[in-house]
Amino acid sequence: MEKIYAPIDNKNLMEDGFVDDVFRDFYYATDHRKNSVRHLLGTINLGDNDKELLGMEAYVDVKWKFGDASITITLLAYNPCESLDDIRDAVFNHYRSVFKAWECDDNPDLVVDFYQLNDKLNVIFYFCVED
């Protein structure tokens, strides 16, 4: 099996899954849809996923380019009375689980990988194909 990129181009991967489902309450940034860039800003309420984090929010920035096979999620701000590491882990673990769930019978050949560097999480989409 070989992995090839799965572009976000509304043929292979639909942008609706990002805008309508994962980041549905986010706002468009001022450069959204300029030069094929998609740019969203919003908050994630961490208590929706973990009762120990009830009431905690984080602000994130999400970008992808139409036709590319990855998105970047950047942690912008968090509640200062909490640990940055704990909040970062909770935010990124949430998005890891959301996107890993896309690997299902509805998307039979989709593989989702992640690369994290400090406050950025890159989500990379692939299709597995026969050699």
Short mmCIF file of N, CA, C and O in Angstrom, two decimals:
data_model
loop_
_atom_site.label_atom_id
_atom_site.label_comp_id
_atom_site.label_asym_id
_atom_site.label_seq_id
_atom_site.Cartn_x
_atom_site.Cartn_y
_atom_site.Cartn_z
N MET A 1 0.85 -1.19 0.00
CA MET A 1 0.00 0.00 0.00
C MET A 1 0.88 1.24 0.00
O MET A 1 1.91 1.29 0.67
N GLU A 2 0.43 2.22 -0.70
CA GLU A 2 1.15 3.49 -0.81
C GLU A 2 0.21 4.61 -0.37
O GLU A 2 -1.00 4.53 -0.57
N LYS A 3 0.77 5.63 0.26
CA LYS A 3 -0.03 6.79 0.66
C LYS A 3 0.20 7.91 -0.35
O LYS A 3 1.33 8.23 -0.70
N ILE A 4 -0.92 8.49 -0.81
CA ILE A 4 -0.87 9.69 -1.64
C ILE A 4 -1.69 10.76 -0.95
O ILE A 4 -2.60 10.46 -0.18
N TYR A 5 -1.34 12.01 -1.19
CA TYR A 5 -2.07 13.10 -0.56
C TYR A 5 -3.53 13.11 -0.98
O TYR A 5 -3.86 12.83 -2.13
N ALA A 6 -4.39 13.45 -0.03
CA ALA A 6 -5.83 13.61 -0.27
C ALA A 6 -6.14 15.10 -0.23
O ALA A 6 -6.27 15.68 0.86
N PRO A 7 -6.22 15.75 -1.38
CA PRO A 7 -6.41 17.21 -1.38
C PRO A 7 -7.79 17.64 -0.91
O PRO A 7 -8.78 16.95 -1.12
N ILE A 8 -7.80 18.79 -0.27
CA ILE A 8 -9.05 19.43 0.15
C ILE A 8 -9.48 20.30 -1.04
O ILE A 8 -9.09 21.45 -1.17
N ASP A 9 -10.25 19.69 -1.94
CA ASP A 9 -10.58 20.36 -3.20
C ASP A 9 -12.05 20.20 -3.58
O ASP A 9 -12.43 20.46 -4.72
N ASN A 10 -12.85 19.77 -2.64
CA ASN A 10 -14.28 19.55 -2.83
C ASN A 10 -14.60 18.44 -3.83
O ASN A 10 -15.73 18.32 -4.26
N LYS A 11 -13.59 17.65 -4.19
CA LYS A 11 -13.78 16.42 -4.93
C LYS A 11 -13.28 15.25 -4.08
O LYS A 11 -13.98 14.29 -3.88
N ASN A 12 -12.06 15.37 -3.61
CA ASN A 12 -11.46 14.33 -2.79
C ASN A 12 -11.88 14.49 -1.33
O ASN A 12 -12.41 13.57 -0.73
N LEU A 13 -11.60 15.64 -0.75
CA LEU A 13 -12.08 15.99 0.59
C LEU A 13 -12.90 17.27 0.47
O LEU A 13 -12.48 18.23 -0.18
N MET A 14 -14.06 17.25 1.11
CA MET A 14 -14.97 18.39 1.04
C MET A 14 -14.67 19.40 2.15
O MET A 14 -14.47 19.01 3.30
N GLU A 15 -14.66 20.66 1.81
CA GLU A 15 -14.46 21.71 2.82
C GLU A 15 -15.63 21.80 3.79
O GLU A 15 -15.47 22.25 4.91
N ASP A 16 -16.80 21.34 3.37
CA ASP A 16 -17.97 21.39 4.24
C ASP A 16 -17.73 20.68 5.57
O ASP A 16 -18.23 21.10 6.60
N GLY A 17 -16.97 19.60 5.54
CA GLY A 17 -16.67 18.87 6.77
C GLY A 17 -15.93 19.71 7.79
O GLY A 17 -16.12 19.56 8.99
N PHE A 18 -15.11 20.62 7.30
CA PHE A 18 -14.38 21.51 8.20
C PHE A 18 -15.27 22.65 8.68
O PHE A 18 -15.41 22.89 9.87
N VAL A 19 -15.86 23.35 7.72
CA VAL A 19 -16.61 24.58 8.02
C VAL A 19 -17.93 24.29 8.73
O VAL A 19 -18.29 24.97 9.68
N ASP A 20 -18.65 23.27 8.28
CA ASP A 20 -19.99 23.00 8.82
C ASP A 20 -19.98 22.10 10.05
O ASP A 20 -20.92 22.14 10.84
N ASP A 21 -18.94 21.31 10.21
CA ASP A 21 -18.93 20.34 11.31
C ASP A 21 -17.87 20.65 12.35
O ASP A 21 -18.19 21.02 13.48
N VAL A 22 -16.62 20.54 12.00
CA VAL A 22 -15.53 20.66 12.98
C VAL A 22 -15.39 22.08 13.52
O VAL A 22 -15.26 22.28 14.72
N PHE A 23 -15.44 23.07 12.64
CA PHE A 23 -15.23 24.46 13.04
C PHE A 23 -16.48 25.29 12.78
O PHE A 23 -16.41 26.45 12.36
N ARG A 24 -17.64 24.75 13.08
CA ARG A 24 -18.91 25.37 12.68
C ARG A 24 -19.20 26.71 13.33
O ARG A 24 -19.88 27.53 12.75
N ASP A 25 -18.70 26.98 14.51
CA ASP A 25 -18.98 28.25 15.18
C ASP A 25 -17.85 29.26 15.04
O ASP A 25 -17.83 30.26 15.74
N PHE A 26 -16.91 28.98 14.17
CA PHE A 26 -15.75 29.86 14.00
C PHE A 26 -16.10 31.01 13.07
O PHE A 26 -17.06 30.98 12.31
N TYR A 27 -15.29 32.05 13.16
CA TYR A 27 -15.46 33.24 12.32
C TYR A 27 -14.46 33.21 11.17
O TYR A 27 -13.37 32.66 11.30
N TYR A 28 -14.85 33.84 10.08
CA TYR A 28 -13.93 33.99 8.96
C TYR A 28 -12.93 35.09 9.30
O TYR A 28 -13.31 36.17 9.72
N ALA A 29 -11.65 34.81 9.10
CA ALA A 29 -10.62 35.84 9.24
C ALA A 29 -10.70 36.76 8.03
O ALA A 29 -11.33 36.44 7.02
N THR A 30 -10.06 37.91 8.11
CA THR A 30 -10.16 38.89 7.02
C THR A 30 -9.57 38.39 5.71
O THR A 30 -9.97 38.86 4.65
N ASP A 31 -8.64 37.44 5.79
CA ASP A 31 -8.07 36.91 4.55
C ASP A 31 -8.71 35.59 4.10
O ASP A 31 -8.21 34.94 3.18
N HIS A 32 -9.83 35.23 4.71
CA HIS A 32 -10.53 34.00 4.33
C HIS A 32 -10.95 34.07 2.86
O HIS A 32 -11.54 35.06 2.43
N ARG A 33 -10.60 33.04 2.11
CA ARG A 33 -10.91 32.90 0.68
C ARG A 33 -10.12 33.83 -0.23
O ARG A 33 -10.45 34.01 -1.39
N LYS A 34 -9.05 34.43 0.26
CA LYS A 34 -8.15 35.21 -0.60
C LYS A 34 -6.99 34.32 -0.99
O LYS A 34 -6.39 33.66 -0.14
N ASN A 35 -6.65 34.30 -2.26
CA ASN A 35 -5.55 33.48 -2.78
C ASN A 35 -5.70 32.01 -2.39
O ASN A 35 -4.72 31.35 -2.04
N SER A 36 -6.91 31.51 -2.42
CA SER A 36 -7.24 30.11 -2.12
C SER A 36 -7.02 29.71 -0.66
O SER A 36 -7.07 28.54 -0.32
N VAL A 37 -6.75 30.68 0.22
CA VAL A 37 -6.54 30.39 1.64
C VAL A 37 -7.88 30.38 2.35
O VAL A 37 -8.74 31.22 2.12
N ARG A 38 -8.05 29.40 3.22
CA ARG A 38 -9.20 29.35 4.10
C ARG A 38 -8.65 29.61 5.50
O ARG A 38 -7.69 28.96 5.93
N HIS A 39 -9.25 30.58 6.20
CA HIS A 39 -8.70 31.01 7.49
C HIS A 39 -9.85 31.27 8.44
O HIS A 39 -10.67 32.16 8.21
N LEU A 40 -9.91 30.50 9.51
CA LEU A 40 -10.97 30.60 10.50
C LEU A 40 -10.38 30.86 11.88
O LEU A 40 -9.29 30.38 12.19
N LEU A 41 -11.13 31.59 12.70
CA LEU A 41 -10.74 31.87 14.08
C LEU A 41 -11.92 31.54 14.99
O LEU A 41 -13.06 31.83 14.65
N GLY A 42 -11.62 30.94 16.14
CA GLY A 42 -12.72 30.64 17.04
C GLY A 42 -12.25 30.07 18.36
O GLY A 42 -11.06 30.01 18.65
N THR A 43 -13.23 29.68 19.14
CA THR A 43 -12.94 29.12 20.46
C THR A 43 -13.40 27.67 20.51
O THR A 43 -14.32 27.27 19.79
N ILE A 44 -12.73 26.95 21.36
CA ILE A 44 -13.15 25.58 21.64
C ILE A 44 -13.40 25.51 23.14
O ILE A 44 -12.55 25.94 23.93
N ASN A 45 -14.57 25.04 23.50
CA ASN A 45 -14.91 24.85 24.91
C ASN A 45 -14.48 23.44 25.29
O ASN A 45 -15.09 22.47 24.87
N LEU A 46 -13.43 23.34 26.05
CA LEU A 46 -12.82 22.05 26.35
C LEU A 46 -13.69 21.18 27.24
O LEU A 46 -13.59 19.96 27.21
N GLY A 47 -14.57 21.77 28.02
CA GLY A 47 -15.44 21.01 28.90
C GLY A 47 -16.47 20.18 28.16
O GLY A 47 -17.06 19.27 28.74
N ASP A 48 -16.69 20.46 26.88
CA ASP A 48 -17.61 19.65 26.10
C ASP A 48 -17.08 18.23 25.93
O ASP A 48 -17.84 17.30 25.69
N ASN A 49 -15.76 18.06 26.04
CA ASN A 49 -15.14 16.77 25.79
C ASN A 49 -14.58 16.11 27.04
O ASN A 49 -14.37 14.92 27.07
N ASP A 50 -14.33 16.89 28.08
CA ASP A 50 -13.71 16.38 29.30
C ASP A 50 -14.25 17.18 30.47
O ASP A 50 -13.99 18.37 30.59
N LYS A 51 -15.02 16.52 31.32
CA LYS A 51 -15.67 17.23 32.44
C LYS A 51 -14.67 17.87 33.38
O LYS A 51 -14.97 18.85 34.05
N GLU A 52 -13.44 17.35 33.45
CA GLU A 52 -12.40 17.97 34.29
C GLU A 52 -12.00 19.34 33.76
O GLU A 52 -11.46 20.16 34.49
N LEU A 53 -12.26 19.58 32.49
CA LEU A 53 -11.89 20.85 31.86
C LEU A 53 -13.09 21.78 31.71
O LEU A 53 -13.02 22.77 30.99
N LEU A 54 -14.18 21.48 32.40
CA LEU A 54 -15.41 22.26 32.29
C LEU A 54 -15.14 23.75 32.50
O LEU A 54 -14.48 24.14 33.46
N GLY A 55 -15.63 24.56 31.60
CA GLY A 55 -15.48 26.00 31.69
C GLY A 55 -14.21 26.55 31.06
O GLY A 55 -14.05 27.75 30.96
N MET A 56 -13.32 25.69 30.64
CA MET A 56 -12.07 26.16 30.03
C MET A 56 -12.25 26.32 28.54
O MET A 56 -12.86 25.48 27.88
N GLU A 57 -11.73 27.41 28.04
CA GLU A 57 -11.79 27.70 26.62
C GLU A 57 -10.39 27.98 26.10
O GLU A 57 -9.51 28.40 26.84
N ALA A 58 -10.24 27.76 24.81
CA ALA A 58 -9.01 28.13 24.14
C ALA A 58 -9.38 28.76 22.80
O ALA A 58 -10.40 28.42 22.21
N TYR A 59 -8.57 29.68 22.36
CA TYR A 59 -8.77 30.33 21.07
C TYR A 59 -7.81 29.72 20.06
O TYR A 59 -6.61 29.59 20.34
N VAL A 60 -8.35 29.34 18.91
CA VAL A 60 -7.52 28.71 17.90
C VAL A 60 -7.69 29.39 16.54
O VAL A 60 -8.70 30.03 16.26
N ASP A 61 -6.65 29.23 15.76
CA ASP A 61 -6.57 29.75 14.40
C ASP A 61 -6.44 28.53 13.49
O ASP A 61 -5.60 27.65 13.76
N VAL A 62 -7.25 28.44 12.45
CA VAL A 62 -7.23 27.30 11.54
C VAL A 62 -7.02 27.80 10.12
O VAL A 62 -7.71 28.73 9.68
N LYS A 63 -6.06 27.19 9.43
CA LYS A 63 -5.78 27.57 8.04
C LYS A 63 -5.57 26.35 7.17
O LYS A 63 -5.01 25.35 7.62
N TRP A 64 -6.01 26.47 5.93
CA TRP A 64 -5.65 25.51 4.90
C TRP A 64 -5.73 26.23 3.57
O TRP A 64 -6.34 27.29 3.45
N LYS A 65 -5.12 25.66 2.58
CA LYS A 65 -5.17 26.22 1.24
C LYS A 65 -5.95 25.24 0.36
O LYS A 65 -5.70 24.03 0.40
N PHE A 66 -6.89 25.77 -0.38
CA PHE A 66 -7.71 24.94 -1.26
C PHE A 66 -6.79 24.16 -2.19
O PHE A 66 -5.90 24.72 -2.83
N GLY A 67 -6.97 22.85 -2.21
CA GLY A 67 -6.16 21.98 -3.06
C GLY A 67 -5.00 21.33 -2.32
O GLY A 67 -4.43 20.37 -2.83
N ASP A 68 -4.63 21.84 -1.15
CA ASP A 68 -3.59 21.20 -0.35
C ASP A 68 -4.20 20.05 0.45
O ASP A 68 -5.43 19.94 0.53
N ALA A 69 -3.36 19.27 1.08
CA ALA A 69 -3.83 18.09 1.79
C ALA A 69 -3.61 18.19 3.30
O ALA A 69 -3.55 17.18 3.99
N SER A 70 -3.50 19.41 3.80
CA SER A 70 -3.30 19.55 5.25
C SER A 70 -3.95 20.84 5.75
O SER A 70 -4.20 21.76 4.98
N ILE A 71 -4.20 20.84 7.04
CA ILE A 71 -4.66 22.05 7.71
C ILE A 71 -3.72 22.29 8.89
O ILE A 71 -3.08 21.35 9.39
N THR A 72 -3.64 23.54 9.33
CA THR A 72 -2.84 23.89 10.50
C THR A 72 -3.75 24.51 11.54
O THR A 72 -4.49 25.45 11.25
N ILE A 73 -3.69 23.96 12.74
CA ILE A 73 -4.44 24.48 13.88
C ILE A 73 -3.43 25.05 14.86
O ILE A 73 -2.52 24.35 15.30
N THR A 74 -3.58 26.35 15.16
CA THR A 74 -2.65 27.02 16.05
C THR A 74 -3.38 27.46 17.31
O THR A 74 -4.44 28.10 17.23
N LEU A 75 -2.82 27.13 18.46
CA LEU A 75 -3.36 27.61 19.74
C LEU A 75 -2.92 29.06 19.91
O LEU A 75 -1.73 29.35 19.92
N LEU A 76 -3.89 29.96 20.01
CA LEU A 76 -3.60 31.39 20.11
C LEU A 76 -3.63 31.90 21.55
O LEU A 76 -2.81 32.73 21.93
N ALA A 77 -4.61 31.45 22.32
CA ALA A 77 -4.78 31.98 23.68
C ALA A 77 -5.54 30.96 24.51
O ALA A 77 -6.25 30.10 23.98
N TYR A 78 -5.37 31.07 25.83
CA TYR A 78 -6.02 30.15 26.75
C TYR A 78 -6.22 30.85 28.08
O TYR A 78 -5.65 31.92 28.33
N ASN A 79 -6.99 30.24 28.95
CA ASN A 79 -7.26 30.78 30.27
C ASN A 79 -5.95 30.81 31.07
O ASN A 79 -5.33 29.77 31.28
N PRO A 80 -5.53 31.98 31.54
CA PRO A 80 -4.21 32.09 32.18
C PRO A 80 -4.07 31.34 33.51
O PRO A 80 -2.96 31.11 33.96
N CYS A 81 -5.16 30.95 34.12
CA CYS A 81 -5.04 30.22 35.39
C CYS A 81 -4.80 28.73 35.16
O CYS A 81 -4.65 27.97 36.10
N GLU A 82 -4.75 28.31 33.92
CA GLU A 82 -4.52 26.91 33.58
C GLU A 82 -3.12 26.73 33.01
O GLU A 82 -2.48 27.68 32.56
N SER A 83 -2.66 25.52 32.98
CA SER A 83 -1.35 25.18 32.43
C SER A 83 -1.42 25.19 30.90
O SER A 83 -2.31 24.55 30.32
N LEU A 84 -0.49 25.87 30.28
CA LEU A 84 -0.43 25.89 28.82
C LEU A 84 -0.32 24.47 28.27
O LEU A 84 -1.00 24.11 27.32
N ASP A 85 0.53 23.66 28.87
CA ASP A 85 0.71 22.29 28.39
C ASP A 85 -0.59 21.49 28.47
O ASP A 85 -0.92 20.75 27.54
N ASP A 86 -1.33 21.65 29.57
CA ASP A 86 -2.60 20.92 29.73
C ASP A 86 -3.62 21.37 28.69
O ASP A 86 -4.32 20.54 28.10
N ILE A 87 -3.72 22.68 28.49
CA ILE A 87 -4.68 23.20 27.52
C ILE A 87 -4.29 22.77 26.11
O ILE A 87 -5.11 22.31 25.33
N ARG A 88 -3.01 22.92 25.76
CA ARG A 88 -2.53 22.53 24.43
C ARG A 88 -2.83 21.05 24.18
O ARG A 88 -3.36 20.69 23.13
N ASP A 89 -2.52 20.21 25.17
CA ASP A 89 -2.78 18.77 25.02
C ASP A 89 -4.27 18.50 24.82
O ASP A 89 -4.65 17.69 23.97
N ALA A 90 -5.11 19.17 25.59
CA ALA A 90 -6.55 18.95 25.48
C ALA A 90 -7.08 19.39 24.12
O ALA A 90 -7.87 18.68 23.50
N VAL A 91 -6.65 20.56 23.66
CA VAL A 91 -7.10 21.07 22.36
C VAL A 91 -6.65 20.14 21.24
O VAL A 91 -7.46 19.70 20.40
N PHE A 92 -5.37 19.82 21.22
CA PHE A 92 -4.85 19.01 20.13
C PHE A 92 -5.36 17.57 20.19
O PHE A 92 -5.63 16.97 19.14
N ASN A 93 -5.54 17.03 21.38
CA ASN A 93 -6.11 15.69 21.49
C ASN A 93 -7.55 15.66 21.00
O ASN A 93 -7.98 14.68 20.38
N HIS A 94 -8.29 16.73 21.28
CA HIS A 94 -9.66 16.81 20.75
C HIS A 94 -9.66 16.75 19.23
O HIS A 94 -10.39 15.95 18.64
N TYR A 95 -8.83 17.57 18.59
CA TYR A 95 -8.82 17.59 17.12
C TYR A 95 -8.24 16.30 16.55
O TYR A 95 -8.69 15.84 15.49
N ARG A 96 -7.30 15.69 17.24
CA ARG A 96 -6.80 14.38 16.78
C ARG A 96 -7.94 13.36 16.75
O ARG A 96 -8.09 12.61 15.79
N SER A 97 -8.74 13.33 17.81
CA SER A 97 -9.83 12.34 17.86
C SER A 97 -10.91 12.66 16.82
O SER A 97 -11.46 11.75 16.20
N VAL A 98 -11.20 13.94 16.61
CA VAL A 98 -12.19 14.32 15.61
C VAL A 98 -11.75 13.86 14.22
O VAL A 98 -12.51 13.23 13.48
N PHE A 99 -10.51 14.14 13.87
CA PHE A 99 -10.06 13.81 12.52
C PHE A 99 -9.75 12.32 12.36
O PHE A 99 -9.93 11.78 11.27
N LYS A 100 -9.32 11.64 13.41
CA LYS A 100 -9.12 10.19 13.32
C LYS A 100 -10.45 9.49 13.07
O LYS A 100 -10.51 8.45 12.41
N ALA A 101 -11.55 10.06 13.58
CA ALA A 101 -12.87 9.48 13.35
C ALA A 101 -13.27 9.54 11.88
O ALA A 101 -14.17 8.81 11.46
N TRP A 102 -12.62 10.37 11.10
CA TRP A 102 -12.88 10.42 9.66
C TRP A 102 -12.37 9.18 8.95
O TRP A 102 -12.75 8.91 7.82
N GLU A 103 -11.49 8.43 9.59
CA GLU A 103 -11.02 7.16 9.05
C GLU A 103 -12.08 6.11 9.36
O GLU A 103 -12.05 5.46 10.40
N CYS A 104 -13.05 5.98 8.47
CA CYS A 104 -14.20 5.11 8.73
C CYS A 104 -14.70 4.54 7.41
O CYS A 104 -14.14 4.80 6.35
N ASP A 105 -15.78 3.80 7.49
CA ASP A 105 -16.36 3.17 6.29
C ASP A 105 -16.83 4.20 5.26
O ASP A 105 -16.87 3.91 4.07
N ASP A 106 -17.19 5.40 5.72
CA ASP A 106 -17.61 6.45 4.78
C ASP A 106 -16.44 6.99 3.97
O ASP A 106 -16.63 7.55 2.91
N ASN A 107 -15.23 6.88 4.51
CA ASN A 107 -14.00 7.32 3.84
C ASN A 107 -13.02 6.13 3.83
O ASN A 107 -12.02 6.14 4.54
N PRO A 108 -13.29 5.11 3.03
CA PRO A 108 -12.59 3.83 3.20
C PRO A 108 -11.07 3.87 3.04
O PRO A 108 -10.38 3.09 3.68
N ASP A 109 -10.54 4.75 2.24
CA ASP A 109 -9.09 4.76 2.02
C ASP A 109 -8.39 5.93 2.70
O ASP A 109 -7.19 6.13 2.50
N LEU A 110 -9.12 6.71 3.49
CA LEU A 110 -8.54 7.90 4.11
C LEU A 110 -7.66 7.54 5.30
O LEU A 110 -8.02 6.70 6.13
N VAL A 111 -6.50 8.18 5.36
CA VAL A 111 -5.59 8.07 6.49
C VAL A 111 -5.27 9.49 6.94
O VAL A 111 -4.99 10.36 6.12
N VAL A 112 -5.33 9.72 8.25
CA VAL A 112 -5.06 11.05 8.81
C VAL A 112 -3.83 10.95 9.71
O VAL A 112 -3.78 10.11 10.60
N ASP A 113 -2.85 11.79 9.43
CA ASP A 113 -1.63 11.85 10.25
C ASP A 113 -1.52 13.24 10.87
O ASP A 113 -2.15 14.19 10.39
N PHE A 114 -0.69 13.33 11.90
CA PHE A 114 -0.53 14.58 12.63
C PHE A 114 0.93 14.87 12.85
O PHE A 114 1.74 13.97 13.02
N TYR A 115 1.23 16.15 12.85
CA TYR A 115 2.58 16.60 13.18
C TYR A 115 2.42 17.83 14.06
O TYR A 115 1.76 18.80 13.66
N GLN A 116 2.97 17.78 15.26
CA GLN A 116 2.85 18.90 16.20
C GLN A 116 4.21 19.52 16.45
O GLN A 116 5.19 18.84 16.69
N LEU A 117 4.23 20.83 16.39
CA LEU A 117 5.43 21.59 16.75
C LEU A 117 4.97 22.76 17.61
O LEU A 117 4.28 23.67 17.14
N ASN A 118 5.31 22.68 18.89
CA ASN A 118 4.93 23.70 19.87
C ASN A 118 3.42 23.93 19.85
O ASN A 118 2.66 23.02 20.15
N ASP A 119 2.98 25.14 19.47
CA ASP A 119 1.56 25.50 19.54
C ASP A 119 0.82 25.29 18.23
O ASP A 119 -0.25 25.84 18.03
N LYS A 120 1.39 24.50 17.32
CA LYS A 120 0.76 24.22 16.02
C LYS A 120 0.59 22.73 15.84
O LYS A 120 1.49 21.95 16.13
N LEU A 121 -0.58 22.37 15.35
CA LEU A 121 -0.86 20.99 14.99
C LEU A 121 -1.19 20.96 13.51
O LEU A 121 -2.13 21.63 13.06
N ASN A 122 -0.41 20.21 12.74
CA ASN A 122 -0.71 20.01 11.33
C ASN A 122 -1.44 18.69 11.19
O ASN A 122 -1.02 17.67 11.74
N VAL A 123 -2.55 18.74 10.47
CA VAL A 123 -3.35 17.55 10.19
C VAL A 123 -3.18 17.29 8.70
O VAL A 123 -3.50 18.15 7.87
N ILE A 124 -2.67 16.09 8.37
CA ILE A 124 -2.34 15.77 6.98
C ILE A 124 -3.22 14.60 6.54
O ILE A 124 -3.33 13.59 7.24
N PHE A 125 -3.82 14.75 5.37
CA PHE A 125 -4.77 13.76 4.84
C PHE A 125 -4.15 13.00 3.68
O PHE A 125 -3.55 13.59 2.78
N TYR A 126 -4.33 11.68 3.71
CA TYR A 126 -3.81 10.79 2.67
C TYR A 126 -4.89 9.81 2.25
O TYR A 126 -5.82 9.53 3.01
N PHE A 127 -4.70 9.25 1.06
CA PHE A 127 -5.43 8.06 0.65
C PHE A 127 -4.43 6.92 0.55
O PHE A 127 -3.31 7.12 0.07
N CYS A 128 -4.83 5.75 0.99
CA CYS A 128 -4.02 4.55 0.79
C CYS A 128 -4.46 3.93 -0.52
O CYS A 128 -5.65 3.71 -0.74
N VAL A 129 -3.51 3.67 -1.39
CA VAL A 129 -3.80 3.07 -2.70
C VAL A 129 -2.89 1.88 -2.90
O VAL A 129 -1.80 1.79 -2.31
N GLU A 130 -3.32 0.97 -3.74
CA GLU A 130 -2.50 -0.20 -4.07
C GLU A 130 -1.32 0.27 -4.91
O GLU A 130 -1.44 1.18 -5.73
N ASP A 131 -0.17 -0.37 -4.72
CA ASP A 131 1.02 -0.02 -5.50
C ASP A 131 0.82 -0.30 -6.97
O ASP A 131 0.19 -1.17 -7.40
#
